[in-house]
């Protein structure tokens, strides 16, 4: 195991939520079996926008679409819904 990247996201109070996204779309590792870890340094509750997962989405196909430019789109579900439709699901 090795650390390939580290970063800090500072989200000030009142900042817009990030869109739903898959980190794998932004990493180009070979092989692609990568684990990402998110660690909150502050208490999380619904008001501050905690990390959320879509159950079963880890089994969806590759889905390497989107861009970091979309992280703050007004429709924070756009990438999620697009990925679900590609899986034949009705978001």
mmCIF file of C-alpha atoms in Angstrom:
data_model
loop_
_atom_site.group_PDB
_atom_site.id
_atom_site.type_symbol
_atom_site.label_atom_id
_atom_site.label_comp_id
_atom_site.label_asym_id
_atom_site.label_seq_id
_atom_site.Cartn_x
_atom_site.Cartn_y
_atom_site.Cartn_z
ATOM 1 C CA UNK A 1 0.000 0.000 0.000
ATOM 2 C CA UNK A 2 1.111 3.539 -0.660
ATOM 3 C CA UNK A 3 -0.274 7.045 -0.438
ATOM 4 C CA UNK A 4 -0.606 8.565 -3.894
ATOM 5 C CA UNK A 5 -2.222 11.862 -2.981
ATOM 6 C CA UNK A 6 -3.419 13.916 -0.070
ATOM 7 C CA UNK A 7 -5.459 17.081 -0.035
ATOM 8 C CA UNK A 8 -7.413 19.338 2.270
ATOM 9 C CA UNK A 9 -10.880 20.648 1.441
ATOM 10 C CA UNK A 10 -11.826 23.629 3.556
ATOM 11 C CA UNK A 11 -15.572 24.185 3.396
ATOM 12 C CA UNK A 12 -16.493 27.412 5.177
ATOM 13 C CA UNK A 13 -19.857 27.823 6.917
ATOM 14 C CA UNK A 14 -22.640 28.451 4.430
ATOM 15 C CA UNK A 15 -20.660 27.123 1.458
ATOM 16 C CA UNK A 16 -22.575 25.309 -1.276
ATOM 17 C CA UNK A 17 -22.673 21.517 -1.086
ATOM 18 C CA UNK A 18 -20.463 19.469 -3.379
ATOM 19 C CA UNK A 19 -22.204 17.445 -6.054
ATOM 20 C CA UNK A 20 -22.516 13.692 -5.775
ATOM 21 C CA UNK A 21 -19.454 12.288 -7.581
ATOM 22 C CA UNK A 22 -17.157 9.280 -7.799
ATOM 23 C CA UNK A 23 -13.537 9.968 -6.924
ATOM 24 C CA UNK A 24 -12.416 7.266 -9.360
ATOM 25 C CA UNK A 25 -13.367 9.496 -12.263
ATOM 26 C CA UNK A 26 -10.608 11.921 -11.286
ATOM 27 C CA UNK A 27 -7.877 9.370 -10.568
ATOM 28 C CA UNK A 28 -6.220 7.622 -13.464
ATOM 29 C CA UNK A 29 -4.547 4.745 -11.616
ATOM 30 C CA UNK A 30 -3.588 1.428 -13.130
ATOM 31 C CA UNK A 31 -4.709 -0.857 -11.687
ATOM 32 C CA UNK A 32 -7.841 1.058 -10.719
ATOM 33 C CA UNK A 33 -8.341 -0.600 -7.309
ATOM 34 C CA UNK A 34 -7.977 2.590 -5.286
ATOM 35 C CA UNK A 35 -9.412 3.463 -1.891
ATOM 36 C CA UNK A 36 -10.228 7.015 -0.892
ATOM 37 C CA UNK A 37 -10.753 8.128 2.689
ATOM 38 C CA UNK A 38 -12.670 11.159 3.911
ATOM 39 C CA UNK A 39 -12.031 12.285 7.468
ATOM 40 C CA UNK A 40 -14.091 15.103 8.991
ATOM 41 C CA UNK A 41 -12.198 17.285 11.430
ATOM 42 C CA UNK A 42 -15.400 18.903 12.717
ATOM 43 C CA UNK A 43 -18.683 17.489 13.954
ATOM 44 C CA UNK A 44 -21.012 16.683 11.056
ATOM 45 C CA UNK A 45 -24.771 17.120 10.985
ATOM 46 C CA UNK A 46 -27.292 17.707 8.217
ATOM 47 C CA UNK A 47 -26.839 21.481 8.413
ATOM 48 C CA UNK A 48 -23.180 21.340 7.350
ATOM 49 C CA UNK A 49 -23.568 18.727 4.598
ATOM 50 C CA UNK A 50 -22.004 15.474 5.732
ATOM 51 C CA UNK A 51 -20.638 12.886 3.321
ATOM 52 C CA UNK A 52 -23.370 10.738 1.789
ATOM 53 C CA UNK A 53 -23.217 7.440 -0.109
ATOM 54 C CA UNK A 54 -25.568 5.819 -2.592
ATOM 55 C CA UNK A 55 -26.009 2.193 -1.483
ATOM 56 C CA UNK A 56 -24.854 -0.215 -4.177
ATOM 57 C CA UNK A 57 -23.222 2.452 -6.368
ATOM 58 C CA UNK A 58 -19.812 0.873 -5.781
ATOM 59 C CA UNK A 59 -21.001 -1.943 -8.058
ATOM 60 C CA UNK A 60 -21.917 0.380 -10.936
ATOM 61 C CA UNK A 61 -19.782 0.278 -14.072
ATOM 62 C CA UNK A 62 -16.718 2.476 -14.488
ATOM 63 C CA UNK A 63 -18.572 5.777 -14.867
ATOM 64 C CA UNK A 64 -15.465 7.872 -15.416
ATOM 65 C CA UNK A 65 -17.405 10.940 -16.454
ATOM 66 C CA UNK A 66 -17.689 14.436 -15.125
ATOM 67 C CA UNK A 67 -15.082 16.893 -14.045
ATOM 68 C CA UNK A 68 -13.970 18.640 -10.900
ATOM 69 C CA UNK A 69 -15.400 21.761 -12.551
ATOM 70 C CA UNK A 70 -18.840 20.319 -11.735
ATOM 71 C CA UNK A 71 -18.254 19.952 -7.980
ATOM 72 C CA UNK A 72 -20.266 23.083 -7.206
ATOM 73 C CA UNK A 73 -22.996 22.847 -9.881
ATOM 74 C CA UNK A 74 -26.393 24.088 -8.733
ATOM 75 C CA UNK A 75 -27.885 20.669 -9.542
ATOM 76 C CA UNK A 76 -25.784 18.623 -7.153
ATOM 77 C CA UNK A 77 -27.546 15.438 -8.255
ATOM 78 C CA UNK A 78 -26.817 15.765 -12.016
ATOM 79 C CA UNK A 79 -23.769 13.461 -12.081
ATOM 80 C CA UNK A 80 -25.485 10.956 -9.792
ATOM 81 C CA UNK A 81 -28.620 10.819 -11.929
ATOM 82 C CA UNK A 82 -26.557 10.522 -15.106
ATOM 83 C CA UNK A 83 -24.600 7.574 -13.660
ATOM 84 C CA UNK A 84 -27.816 5.904 -12.466
ATOM 85 C CA UNK A 85 -29.384 6.219 -15.925
ATOM 86 C CA UNK A 86 -26.292 4.622 -17.505
ATOM 87 C CA UNK A 87 -26.885 1.688 -15.133
ATOM 88 C CA UNK A 88 -30.472 1.393 -16.333
ATOM 89 C CA UNK A 89 -31.859 2.831 -13.095
ATOM 90 C CA UNK A 90 -34.555 5.483 -12.793
ATOM 91 C CA UNK A 91 -33.192 8.182 -10.507
#
